[in-house]
Amino acid sequence: MFSILALATHILANVTEAVRQIRIAGDLMLGGVFPVHTKSQNPDEPCGEIAETRGVHRVEAMLYALDQINAQKDFLRGYKLGALILDSCSSPAYALNQSLEFVRDMIGSSEASDYVCSDGSDPYPKSPSKKKNVVAVVGASYSSVTVQVANLLRLFRIVQVSPASTNADLSDKNRFEYFARTVPSDDYQAMAMVEIAIRFKWTYVSLVYSADEYGELGADAFKKEARKKGICIAIEERIQNKKESFEESIDNLVKKMQPDKKVGARVVVLFVGTEYVPELLKHTAERMKLSAGYKKKKIIWLASESWDRNNEKYMIGQNKLAAQGALVLMLASQKVPSFDEYLLSLRPGTEKFERNKWLRELWRSKYKCDFDLPPESTENRCEDARQTSDNFHSDDKVQFVIDAVYAIAHALQAMKTAVCPDDVIESSWISRYSKKPDICHAMQNIDGEEFYQKYLLKVRFQGKLSCFSFLFLFSSFFYIVGKNFRFSPQGDGPASYTILTYKPKSLDKKRRVLDGYQSDGSDYVEIGHWSENNLTVDEEELWWTGIEQMPLSVCSLECRTGYRKQMIKDEQCCWACSKCEDYEYLVNETYCAACELGWLVFHNFFLEIFSLNNLGSNLTLFIYCLFFLTVKKVNRRFCLTDIAGGKEKKPLNSKNDVAEPSQTGTYSIR
């Protein structure tokens, strides 16, 4: 009987309703929207599998930043920041529905159980509880999700700060007047990708983008910038998350690459959501029949920052072969060592672990274990599972999540100082958790427009890098990332990118030091940076899937000497080479002109030849120069009479004789 009861308890403990939000108590509430789960492929289920780095790590980054802010004695003194964090499940529609929770928090609960009616009169609250507004929201991540959430929040003047969305339209203040982000617009990313193509002389490329806001706007930005720089798009492929779409797109890309020719659009620019990449790589490997030791021409991906280097699905099976040599942009960020230490220290049963209910789901999925097993069970116990630093990679956007939380906190501090000058705690021994006076009215009912324009956009971080989280206890405005931060007038973050290449460590023993840390054995190697039109590339780190020379991605090769380009209609980057006639020379790349009489073409240089009517004077000049040099070499003091002709001269008989002017000349060579 006891065993049956224990088993039933275990089943009930592990078969629980899916967690869709977590709430942390506080005086001022910050919202959060993160892709804790992937989008479900089942139309009857909104959420798919749990996402460790892009989901759980970002949730923990927000909670960690709140811990650090709340621990600072003199920063937002008297106030504790809380959180209401929601799961978007990587779906715009689901995220929009979830975000209604922020509005409910703002206007107060409408649950019938919160009210009672005495003698049939209008209901009133059982107990006077002051509503706690969500003062700002951190999120979302995917641009398509962020746009939907922003459209809702703007109706209620709730400020939103995204740590990941790069959609260029989000900079439009007429549409998104309360939106800011700690990352740059995709317009800058498109500039960086075009500059990379120019650096490697890739003038003919293909473009693949996903059928969503991120892909379409990113592709538009790239095409606009490419036209300015003379780069041609061989083919555009707009893909959806369907097998048929992938197969057709890959076939078209391979055809344009022209595997059996030296020319072709070998480089493929990629602006797709992260979930599309594994399927793209898989179909590419299958279509090209890639295998180890494959030496033929392959696609080189030039990918946007949505390429997730921490996603194991990218490198499963033949995907790794299709990815070799890829160039990947990543938002320039710094590691936060104190956060990594915090994340690795999380243990089941501790307060910080249990406050995030998604950690239990992650543990079950990652370690193939269960919680609360009966003592006699031989299954893996999640309580015994421990994270290690082996192959550990925190999410690349952790810094930007922390930036977003700190930006809101600094704006709240500035507002508190301005609108609540009397809201101070006199005794230095009173902590933020002690009983204290109520927060001032202005901070309870924050106007989003004023908060955004007057305080948030003016935030500046003077960062200091900290390796130990306890240092926060001794500094009021101590920042944990170590990078200075400010918003642009449009509310965007600084534009700076790191360029990586996928270079399997089995083929390369050299490893670069990244951001001050020894390389962790990742297959991605840093090769350069881009910041505000300034591109630097370490070409020694490049690796082009076994070939030595720089790969070509052009429509046509440059014409040989003496050939002109015969442009193909409607193709700026494509031409045929046509030989100039023997009597013609190249005026420019596309035009041959006939030589004038007396000129001869020689290897694209033209020289004047002696015409008959000038033959005498030309020969005289030549002989004069030759004789002049010969005489000078024989004797340093010698008189030379011009042999060009002239009347006879009288000899000079004495010192007083003066030579008469004549057509000829006598010169002394010294």
XYZ file of C-alpha atoms in Angstrom:
670
model
C 0.000 0.000 0.000
C 2.807 2.398 0.900
C 4.567 1.735 -2.429
C 1.386 2.427 -4.388
C 0.832 5.668 -2.466
C 4.439 6.747 -3.061
C 4.134 5.967 -6.760
C 0.898 7.950 -7.030
C 2.514 10.887 -5.255
C 5.466 10.715 -7.642
C 3.189 10.681 -10.705
C 1.160 13.644 -9.453
C 4.333 15.562 -8.680
C 5.755 15.061 -12.162
C 2.552 15.325 -14.215
C 1.626 18.898 -13.419
C 0.038 21.626 -15.427
C 2.482 23.385 -17.723
C 4.036 26.504 -16.222
C 3.336 29.590 -18.307
C 4.422 32.360 -15.923
C 6.356 33.060 -12.749
C 5.803 35.895 -10.316
C 8.317 37.471 -7.924
C 6.882 39.831 -5.302
C 8.000 43.465 -5.248
C 6.973 47.093 -4.757
C 7.431 47.904 -8.447
C 6.768 45.146 -10.963
C 8.754 44.551 -14.137
C 7.279 42.361 -16.829
C 9.232 39.828 -18.858
C 8.477 37.944 -22.088
C 10.891 35.181 -23.151
C 10.760 32.169 -25.525
C 11.007 29.577 -22.756
C 9.542 27.008 -25.155
C 9.789 26.613 -28.900
C 6.759 26.944 -31.105
C 4.771 23.716 -31.236
C 4.424 21.810 -34.505
C 1.128 20.453 -33.183
C -1.733 22.872 -33.940
C -3.541 21.689 -30.795
C -0.626 22.613 -28.526
C 0.720 26.178 -28.242
C 4.161 25.259 -26.926
C 6.880 22.844 -28.000
C 9.987 21.686 -26.182
C 11.826 23.769 -23.619
C 14.555 26.121 -24.894
C 17.539 26.178 -22.540
C 19.707 29.062 -23.756
C 17.303 31.431 -25.507
C 14.580 30.754 -22.979
C 15.635 29.663 -19.496
C 19.003 31.454 -19.536
C 17.332 34.760 -20.378
C 14.753 34.328 -17.639
C 17.556 33.660 -15.173
C 19.501 36.672 -16.477
C 16.536 38.900 -15.628
C 16.133 37.364 -12.171
C 19.862 37.661 -11.548
C 19.882 41.349 -12.522
C 16.938 42.008 -10.194
C 18.810 40.280 -7.355
C 21.824 42.526 -7.883
C 19.738 45.702 -8.017
C 17.691 44.781 -4.956
C 20.893 44.017 -3.037
C 22.300 47.509 -3.598
C 21.695 49.453 -0.432
C 21.423 52.984 -1.835
C 20.003 52.228 -5.272
C 16.190 52.566 -5.428
C 16.326 52.621 -1.663
C 13.051 51.693 -0.051
C 11.814 49.888 -3.139
C 12.037 46.258 -4.135
C 11.720 45.332 -7.790
C 9.517 42.339 -8.521
C 8.721 40.508 -11.738
C 5.939 38.910 -13.735
C 7.642 36.767 -16.389
C 5.674 35.094 -19.185
C 6.464 32.393 -21.733
C 5.869 33.458 -25.346
C 6.349 29.909 -26.661
C 7.997 31.600 -29.662
C 4.527 32.330 -31.063
C 3.205 35.856 -31.814
C -0.436 34.892 -31.238
C 0.254 33.055 -27.995
C 2.513 35.833 -26.719
C -0.180 38.423 -27.398
C -2.659 36.437 -25.342
C -0.119 35.956 -22.548
C 0.675 39.687 -22.456
C -2.860 40.466 -21.373
C -1.549 39.544 -17.915
C 0.396 42.818 -17.875
C -2.778 44.761 -18.533
C -4.678 42.868 -15.847
C -1.906 43.681 -13.406
C -2.126 47.317 -14.412
C -5.855 47.813 -13.986
C -6.193 45.427 -11.060
C -7.769 42.022 -10.785
C -11.287 41.462 -12.068
C -11.759 38.065 -10.452
C -15.233 37.677 -8.954
C -13.780 36.062 -5.846
C -12.042 39.319 -5.000
C -15.382 41.017 -4.323
C -18.412 40.538 -2.027
C -21.844 42.132 -2.128
C -23.630 43.093 1.093
C -27.369 43.782 0.895
C -27.319 43.683 -2.913
C -25.251 46.811 -3.363
C -22.342 47.219 -5.771
C -19.412 44.960 -4.918
C -16.418 46.326 -3.151
C -13.041 44.766 -2.377
C -12.807 42.498 0.622
C -9.634 44.204 1.708
C -8.131 47.449 0.474
C -5.155 46.314 -1.619
C -3.315 48.766 -3.767
C -2.753 47.645 -7.324
C 0.831 47.268 -8.481
C 1.418 48.396 -12.015
C 3.792 46.712 -14.386
C 6.019 49.742 -14.913
C 7.904 48.291 -17.896
C 8.359 45.021 -19.782
C 11.629 43.313 -20.734
C 11.132 41.412 -23.995
C 10.326 39.875 -26.292
C 13.014 38.061 -28.277
C 11.756 37.192 -31.758
C 10.859 40.316 -33.721
C 7.492 38.946 -34.853
C 6.555 38.330 -31.216
C 7.889 41.693 -30.059
C 5.797 43.592 -32.618
C 2.582 41.955 -31.389
C 3.407 42.591 -27.739
C 4.364 46.205 -28.500
C 1.069 46.814 -30.303
C -0.772 45.808 -27.129
C 1.421 47.573 -24.575
C 1.349 50.908 -26.415
C -2.422 51.072 -25.917
C -1.803 51.217 -22.171
C 1.376 53.316 -22.328
C 3.532 50.542 -20.927
C 7.226 50.893 -21.734
C 8.915 47.922 -23.410
C 12.663 47.185 -23.676
C 13.697 44.250 -25.868
C 17.065 42.511 -25.390
C 16.996 40.690 -28.729
C 14.589 42.038 -31.383
C 16.371 43.744 -34.278
C 13.454 44.434 -36.666
C 14.152 47.810 -38.331
C 10.498 48.894 -38.101
C 10.727 48.929 -34.310
C 12.756 52.148 -34.585
C 9.672 53.922 -35.968
C 8.481 56.091 -33.087
C 5.181 56.848 -34.851
C 4.242 53.182 -34.492
C 6.174 52.125 -31.394
C 6.396 55.220 -29.238
C 7.115 53.350 -25.976
C 9.557 50.802 -27.357
C 13.327 50.649 -26.800
C 15.932 47.924 -27.148
C 19.445 47.184 -26.029
C 20.395 45.791 -29.456
C 20.767 47.632 -32.785
C 18.455 47.682 -35.797
C 18.903 45.170 -38.615
C 19.771 48.087 -40.893
C 23.220 48.026 -39.305
C 23.489 44.273 -39.640
C 22.731 44.559 -43.357
C 25.513 47.154 -43.679
C 27.942 44.792 -41.960
C 27.019 41.866 -44.225
C 27.452 43.972 -47.366
C 30.846 45.208 -46.137
C 31.942 41.595 -45.599
C 30.858 40.687 -49.137
C 32.799 43.649 -50.550
C 35.890 42.706 -48.530
C 35.944 39.246 -50.128
C 34.860 40.547 -53.565
C 31.609 38.570 -53.527
C 29.524 40.528 -56.018
C 26.951 37.867 -56.877
C 25.093 36.246 -53.977
C 21.811 34.507 -53.242
C 19.421 35.623 -50.507
C 17.281 33.399 -48.287
C 14.830 34.877 -45.803
C 11.983 33.582 -43.691
C 8.362 34.538 -44.261
C 8.092 36.669 -41.140
C 8.869 40.203 -40.013
C 12.459 39.422 -39.105
C 13.279 37.770 -42.410
C 11.422 40.111 -44.747
C 12.642 43.358 -43.214
C 16.194 42.049 -42.879
C 16.181 41.003 -46.534
C 14.848 44.413 -47.602
C 17.621 46.160 -45.677
C 20.267 43.927 -47.270
C 18.944 44.470 -50.808
C 18.867 48.232 -50.317
C 22.460 48.308 -49.072
C 23.649 45.830 -51.722
C 22.324 48.018 -54.536
C 24.333 50.959 -53.213
C 27.545 48.913 -53.243
C 27.094 47.155 -56.596
C 26.313 43.673 -55.250
C 23.803 41.644 -57.262
C 21.225 39.183 -55.925
C 21.270 36.017 -58.023
C 18.084 34.601 -56.547
C 15.757 35.325 -53.635
C 14.139 32.512 -51.702
C 11.316 33.273 -49.265
C 10.846 30.160 -47.173
C 8.208 28.897 -44.811
C 8.551 26.139 -42.271
C 7.404 23.438 -44.670
C 9.367 20.542 -46.145
C 8.335 21.307 -49.740
C 9.426 24.931 -49.366
C 12.862 23.919 -48.111
C 13.479 21.352 -50.832
C 12.509 23.697 -53.660
C 14.564 26.562 -52.219
C 17.697 24.438 -51.806
C 17.382 23.119 -55.363
C 17.233 26.688 -56.677
C 20.212 27.767 -54.574
C 22.370 24.882 -55.771
C 21.483 25.619 -59.399
C 22.516 29.249 -59.016
C 25.735 28.191 -57.312
C 26.604 26.204 -60.485
C 28.546 23.380 -58.749
C 30.408 22.363 -61.922
C 31.616 25.858 -62.822
C 34.115 28.254 -61.323
C 31.601 31.105 -61.249
C 28.175 31.259 -59.624
C 26.411 32.525 -56.510
C 28.319 30.433 -54.018
C 27.599 32.735 -51.065
C 24.091 32.614 -49.583
C 22.994 35.463 -47.316
C 20.729 34.156 -44.579
C 18.026 36.171 -42.795
C 15.857 33.487 -41.190
C 14.517 32.633 -37.762
C 16.707 30.322 -35.713
C 14.308 27.382 -36.095
C 14.768 27.343 -39.891
C 18.524 26.801 -39.923
C 18.725 23.067 -39.005
C 16.323 22.145 -41.814
C 18.190 24.325 -44.302
C 21.468 22.630 -43.422
C 19.907 19.186 -43.538
C 18.380 19.650 -46.998
C 21.584 21.229 -48.311
C 23.637 18.222 -47.190
C 21.135 15.816 -48.745
C 20.816 17.715 -52.027
C 24.601 18.033 -52.494
C 25.306 14.531 -51.139
C 27.910 15.872 -48.760
C 30.237 13.491 -46.993
C 33.490 13.656 -45.039
C 36.353 14.620 -47.311
C 34.045 16.318 -49.824
C 36.300 18.652 -51.854
C 33.912 20.070 -54.418
C 32.282 23.471 -54.442
C 29.917 24.077 -51.518
C 27.592 26.802 -50.347
C 29.119 29.385 -48.004
C 26.547 30.828 -45.622
C 26.731 34.493 -44.611
C 24.283 34.380 -41.721
C 22.622 36.989 -39.544
C 22.733 36.918 -35.748
C 19.695 34.633 -35.592
C 22.067 31.709 -36.287
C 22.300 30.113 -32.837
C 25.795 28.769 -32.263
C 24.640 27.083 -29.040
C 21.904 25.063 -30.755
C 22.967 21.416 -30.922
C 20.506 20.690 -33.743
C 22.607 22.788 -36.093
C 25.433 20.263 -35.926
C 23.590 16.940 -35.932
C 24.731 14.457 -38.578
C 25.387 15.963 -41.991
C 24.300 19.429 -40.871
C 27.859 19.941 -39.676
C 29.200 19.313 -43.183
C 26.798 21.832 -44.712
C 27.741 24.463 -42.114
C 31.528 24.287 -42.537
C 33.031 27.636 -43.482
C 29.888 29.604 -42.602
C 30.376 33.236 -41.605
C 28.068 34.207 -38.757
C 27.352 37.630 -37.308
C 26.821 37.868 -33.577
C 25.891 40.956 -31.608
C 29.074 42.066 -29.884
C 28.614 41.187 -26.238
C 30.697 40.433 -23.191
C 30.545 37.385 -21.021
C 29.289 37.955 -17.493
C 31.389 35.563 -15.381
C 29.442 36.228 -12.201
C 26.227 35.224 -13.995
C 27.822 32.027 -15.281
C 28.900 31.186 -11.731
C 25.380 31.889 -10.494
C 23.782 29.736 -13.194
C 26.121 26.805 -12.562
C 25.423 27.023 -8.826
C 21.655 26.447 -9.149
C 20.597 23.292 -7.298
C 17.167 21.665 -6.926
C 15.619 22.434 -3.565
C 17.279 25.845 -3.146
C 15.237 29.049 -3.117
C 16.720 30.486 -6.297
C 16.136 27.214 -8.151
C 12.566 26.703 -7.026
C 11.410 30.270 -7.795
C 11.840 29.514 -11.505
C 9.411 26.674 -12.148
C 10.792 26.153 -15.658
C 14.051 24.867 -14.190
C 12.351 21.652 -13.103
C 11.149 21.035 -16.638
C 14.631 21.783 -17.987
C 16.228 19.332 -15.538
C 13.831 16.559 -16.561
C 14.534 17.146 -20.242
C 18.282 17.694 -19.991
C 19.234 15.008 -17.468
C 16.509 12.451 -18.267
C 15.423 12.298 -14.645
C 12.433 12.772 -12.341
C 11.791 14.638 -9.108
C 10.422 13.207 -5.861
C 11.058 9.559 -6.704
C 10.321 6.982 -3.997
C 13.405 5.701 -2.118
C 13.367 2.278 -3.788
C 13.272 3.710 -7.328
C 16.260 3.053 -9.579
C 15.453 5.888 -11.988
C 17.625 8.982 -12.254
C 16.889 11.520 -9.563
C 16.827 15.152 -10.678
C 17.876 16.221 -7.184
C 21.255 14.583 -7.834
C 21.829 16.214 -11.230
C 24.496 18.923 -11.289
C 25.514 21.347 -13.986
C 29.203 21.455 -14.836
C 31.346 23.899 -16.757
C 32.148 21.237 -19.371
C 30.690 22.373 -22.703
C 28.735 25.055 -20.856
C 27.742 28.091 -22.910
C 25.443 30.738 -21.521
C 23.210 32.499 -24.020
C 24.911 35.128 -26.178
C 22.289 37.743 -25.276
C 22.591 37.510 -21.483
C 24.351 40.878 -21.447
C 21.483 42.513 -23.345
C 18.887 41.160 -20.911
C 20.898 42.566 -18.001
C 21.284 45.859 -19.898
C 17.503 46.068 -20.303
C 16.800 45.477 -16.602
C 19.441 47.979 -15.540
C 18.170 50.581 -18.012
C 14.705 50.401 -16.467
C 16.127 50.456 -12.930
C 18.287 53.518 -13.632
C 15.311 55.274 -15.205
C 13.218 54.485 -12.108
C 15.986 55.832 -9.880
C 16.115 59.076 -11.894
C 12.339 59.397 -11.752
C 12.229 58.679 -8.035
C 14.789 61.410 -7.382
C 12.805 63.880 -9.499
C 9.201 63.219 -8.465
C 9.600 61.835 -4.941
C 12.195 64.085 -3.255
C 10.693 63.442 0.176
C 10.566 59.670 -0.299
C 13.671 58.848 1.744
C 14.508 56.577 4.639
C 16.350 58.507 7.309
C 17.793 55.608 9.263
C 20.666 53.878 7.499
C 19.878 50.737 9.479
C 16.496 50.257 7.817
C 16.755 47.823 4.934
C 14.488 47.676 1.923
C 12.740 44.712 3.511
C 11.900 46.503 6.746
C 8.534 48.091 7.350
C 8.620 51.445 5.611
C 6.338 54.209 4.443
C 4.300 53.611 1.316
C 5.940 54.552 -1.958
C 4.898 57.913 -3.294
C 1.842 58.264 -5.504
C 3.813 59.288 -8.620
C 5.767 56.028 -8.552
C 2.600 53.987 -8.110
C 0.988 55.414 -11.228
C 3.787 55.894 -13.726
C 2.914 57.626 -16.962
C 4.611 55.621 -19.712
C 5.178 58.531 -22.069
C 6.894 60.666 -19.446
C 8.907 57.708 -18.135
C 10.081 56.794 -21.636
C 10.976 60.240 -22.963
C 12.198 61.953 -19.827
C 14.037 59.156 -18.058
C 14.581 55.929 -20.013
C 16.089 57.392 -23.203
C 18.503 59.471 -21.122
C 19.952 56.488 -19.271
C 23.742 56.084 -19.378
C 25.809 53.240 -17.929
C 29.410 53.791 -16.917
C 30.240 50.130 -16.651
C 32.823 48.319 -14.567
C 33.548 44.640 -15.027
C 32.977 42.587 -11.917
C 34.049 38.999 -11.405
C 32.418 38.603 -7.998
C 28.786 39.314 -7.367
C 29.314 40.306 -3.714
C 30.977 43.540 -4.838
C 27.515 44.888 -5.579
C 26.893 45.243 -1.884
C 29.465 48.031 -1.691
C 28.576 50.199 -4.695
C 25.408 52.108 -5.372
C 25.676 52.258 -9.160
C 27.908 49.296 -9.857
C 27.245 47.651 -13.209
C 28.016 44.005 -13.839
C 28.685 43.729 -17.555
C 31.598 46.108 -17.974
C 30.441 47.924 -21.107
C 29.239 51.505 -21.357
C 25.692 51.753 -22.627
C 23.354 54.389 -23.989
C 20.253 54.483 -26.184
C 20.184 56.191 -29.566
C 17.501 58.886 -30.106
C 15.346 56.140 -31.668
C 15.735 53.970 -28.573
C 18.167 51.500 -30.167
C 21.269 49.962 -28.638
C 24.857 50.415 -29.894
C 25.634 48.883 -33.317
C 28.539 46.468 -32.983
C 28.982 42.913 -34.281
C 31.436 40.066 -33.859
C 32.101 37.911 -36.930
C 32.530 34.169 -36.398
C 33.315 31.310 -38.727
C 32.304 27.702 -38.246
C 35.623 25.889 -38.146
C 35.420 22.383 -36.625
C 38.013 21.933 -33.910
C 38.865 18.523 -35.325
C 40.317 20.375 -38.322
C 41.931 23.268 -36.467
C 44.015 23.060 -33.313
C 44.514 26.800 -32.982
C 42.001 28.550 -30.790
C 41.543 32.281 -30.324
C 40.997 34.009 -27.006
C 37.464 35.372 -27.038
C 36.512 38.402 -24.946
C 39.257 37.833 -22.416
C 38.476 34.161 -21.824
C 40.312 31.108 -23.092
C 38.390 29.482 -25.903
C 36.032 26.819 -24.597
C 36.615 24.433 -27.481
C 33.723 25.783 -29.517
C 33.656 25.039 -33.226
C 33.146 28.753 -33.850
C 36.190 31.009 -34.149
C 36.178 34.781 -34.004
C 37.595 36.307 -37.191
C 36.620 39.969 -36.996
C 34.443 42.861 -35.885
C 32.186 45.463 -37.456
C 31.173 48.735 -35.847
C 29.724 51.787 -37.606
C 31.200 51.051 -41.056
C 34.532 49.919 -39.585
C 35.323 46.325 -40.589
C 38.324 44.348 -39.356
C 39.002 40.755 -40.434
C 41.771 38.360 -39.436
C 42.101 36.453 -42.702
C 44.560 33.974 -41.173
C 41.675 32.491 -39.181
C 39.513 31.912 -42.255
C 38.979 28.352 -43.395
C 37.209 27.561 -46.634
C 36.347 23.869 -46.257
C 39.704 22.527 -47.301
C 40.559 24.849 -50.196
C 43.427 27.303 -49.979
C 42.311 30.233 -52.131
C 39.508 32.695 -51.423
C 36.242 31.256 -52.806
C 34.583 33.132 -55.648
C 30.970 34.249 -55.640
C 30.667 36.097 -58.934
C 28.515 35.857 -62.031
C 31.418 36.341 -64.459
C 35.197 36.345 -64.231
C 37.154 39.484 -65.070
C 38.005 39.757 -68.774
C 41.558 39.215 -69.979
C 43.693 42.045 -71.300
C 42.390 43.247 -74.651
C 38.826 42.052 -74.011
C 35.822 44.200 -73.184
C 32.810 43.354 -71.030
C 29.659 42.781 -73.033
C 26.980 43.279 -70.389
C 24.063 40.868 -70.191
C 20.695 42.600 -70.227
C 19.330 43.491 -66.765
C 22.391 41.961 -65.083
C 24.785 44.482 -63.560
C 27.227 41.791 -62.419
C 27.103 39.442 -65.431
C 28.863 39.807 -68.772
C 30.534 38.011 -71.644
C 34.073 38.896 -72.710
C 34.499 40.154 -76.277
C 37.957 40.675 -77.840
C 38.879 44.119 -79.131
C 40.116 44.298 -82.738
C 43.859 44.485 -83.389
C 43.608 48.198 -84.141
C 41.442 48.951 -81.047
C 42.228 49.706 -77.444
C 40.074 49.650 -74.260
C 38.657 53.037 -73.330
C 36.891 51.500 -70.308
C 35.694 48.045 -69.251
C 32.897 47.958 -71.820
C 34.136 49.988 -74.831
C 36.883 49.466 -77.424
C 37.979 52.422 -79.578
C 40.029 52.458 -82.797
C 43.557 53.876 -82.645
C 44.359 57.083 -84.497
C 46.799 57.014 -87.395
C 50.324 56.637 -86.055
C 49.369 54.667 -82.934
C 49.767 50.996 -82.187
C 48.150 48.846 -79.473
C 50.469 46.649 -77.422
C 49.019 44.676 -74.483
C 46.364 47.298 -73.866
C 48.949 50.102 -73.994
C 49.149 52.212 -77.127
C 52.331 53.850 -78.451
C 52.877 56.493 -81.178
C 54.909 55.156 -84.081
C 56.962 57.379 -86.356
C 55.041 58.594 -89.373
C 56.967 59.184 -92.625
C 56.552 62.948 -92.695
C 58.183 63.252 -89.251
C 60.768 60.544 -89.726
C 63.750 62.900 -90.238
C 63.214 65.047 -87.161
C 62.476 62.012 -84.985
C 65.680 60.252 -86.102
C 67.692 63.430 -85.570
C 66.416 63.743 -82.026
C 67.249 60.115 -81.307
C 70.820 60.379 -82.689
C 71.419 63.664 -80.873
C 70.488 62.164 -77.519
C 72.632 59.095 -78.123
C 75.641 61.145 -79.246
C 75.231 63.585 -76.363
C 75.450 60.799 -73.785
C 78.408 59.167 -75.546
C 80.453 62.375 -75.712
C 79.726 63.235 -72.076
C 81.007 59.876 -70.992
C 84.264 60.155 -73.038
C 85.372 63.631 -71.892
C 83.950 65.901 -69.228
C 85.046 69.065 -71.096
C 84.255 69.010 -74.766
C 82.609 71.297 -77.306
C 79.794 69.864 -79.351
C 78.355 71.556 -82.391
C 74.740 70.829 -83.165
C 74.540 68.642 -86.229
C 71.066 69.698 -87.065
C 72.365 72.020 -89.783
C 72.966 75.773 -90.212
C 75.272 78.214 -91.898
C 79.033 77.920 -91.637
C 80.746 79.767 -88.782
C 83.988 81.686 -88.880
C 86.750 80.364 -86.710
C 87.653 82.513 -83.719
C 91.147 83.949 -84.172
C 91.623 85.702 -80.868
C 90.237 86.133 -77.420
C 88.438 89.269 -78.467
C 86.506 87.651 -81.303
C 82.841 87.149 -80.546
C 80.804 84.394 -82.026
C 77.931 85.546 -84.189
C 74.492 84.311 -83.473
C 73.512 81.544 -85.805
C 70.994 78.763 -86.235
C 73.519 76.380 -84.846
C 74.731 76.284 -81.295
C 77.921 75.298 -79.560
C 77.599 73.806 -76.083
C 80.164 73.069 -73.459
C 79.747 69.830 -71.638
C 81.204 69.745 -68.139
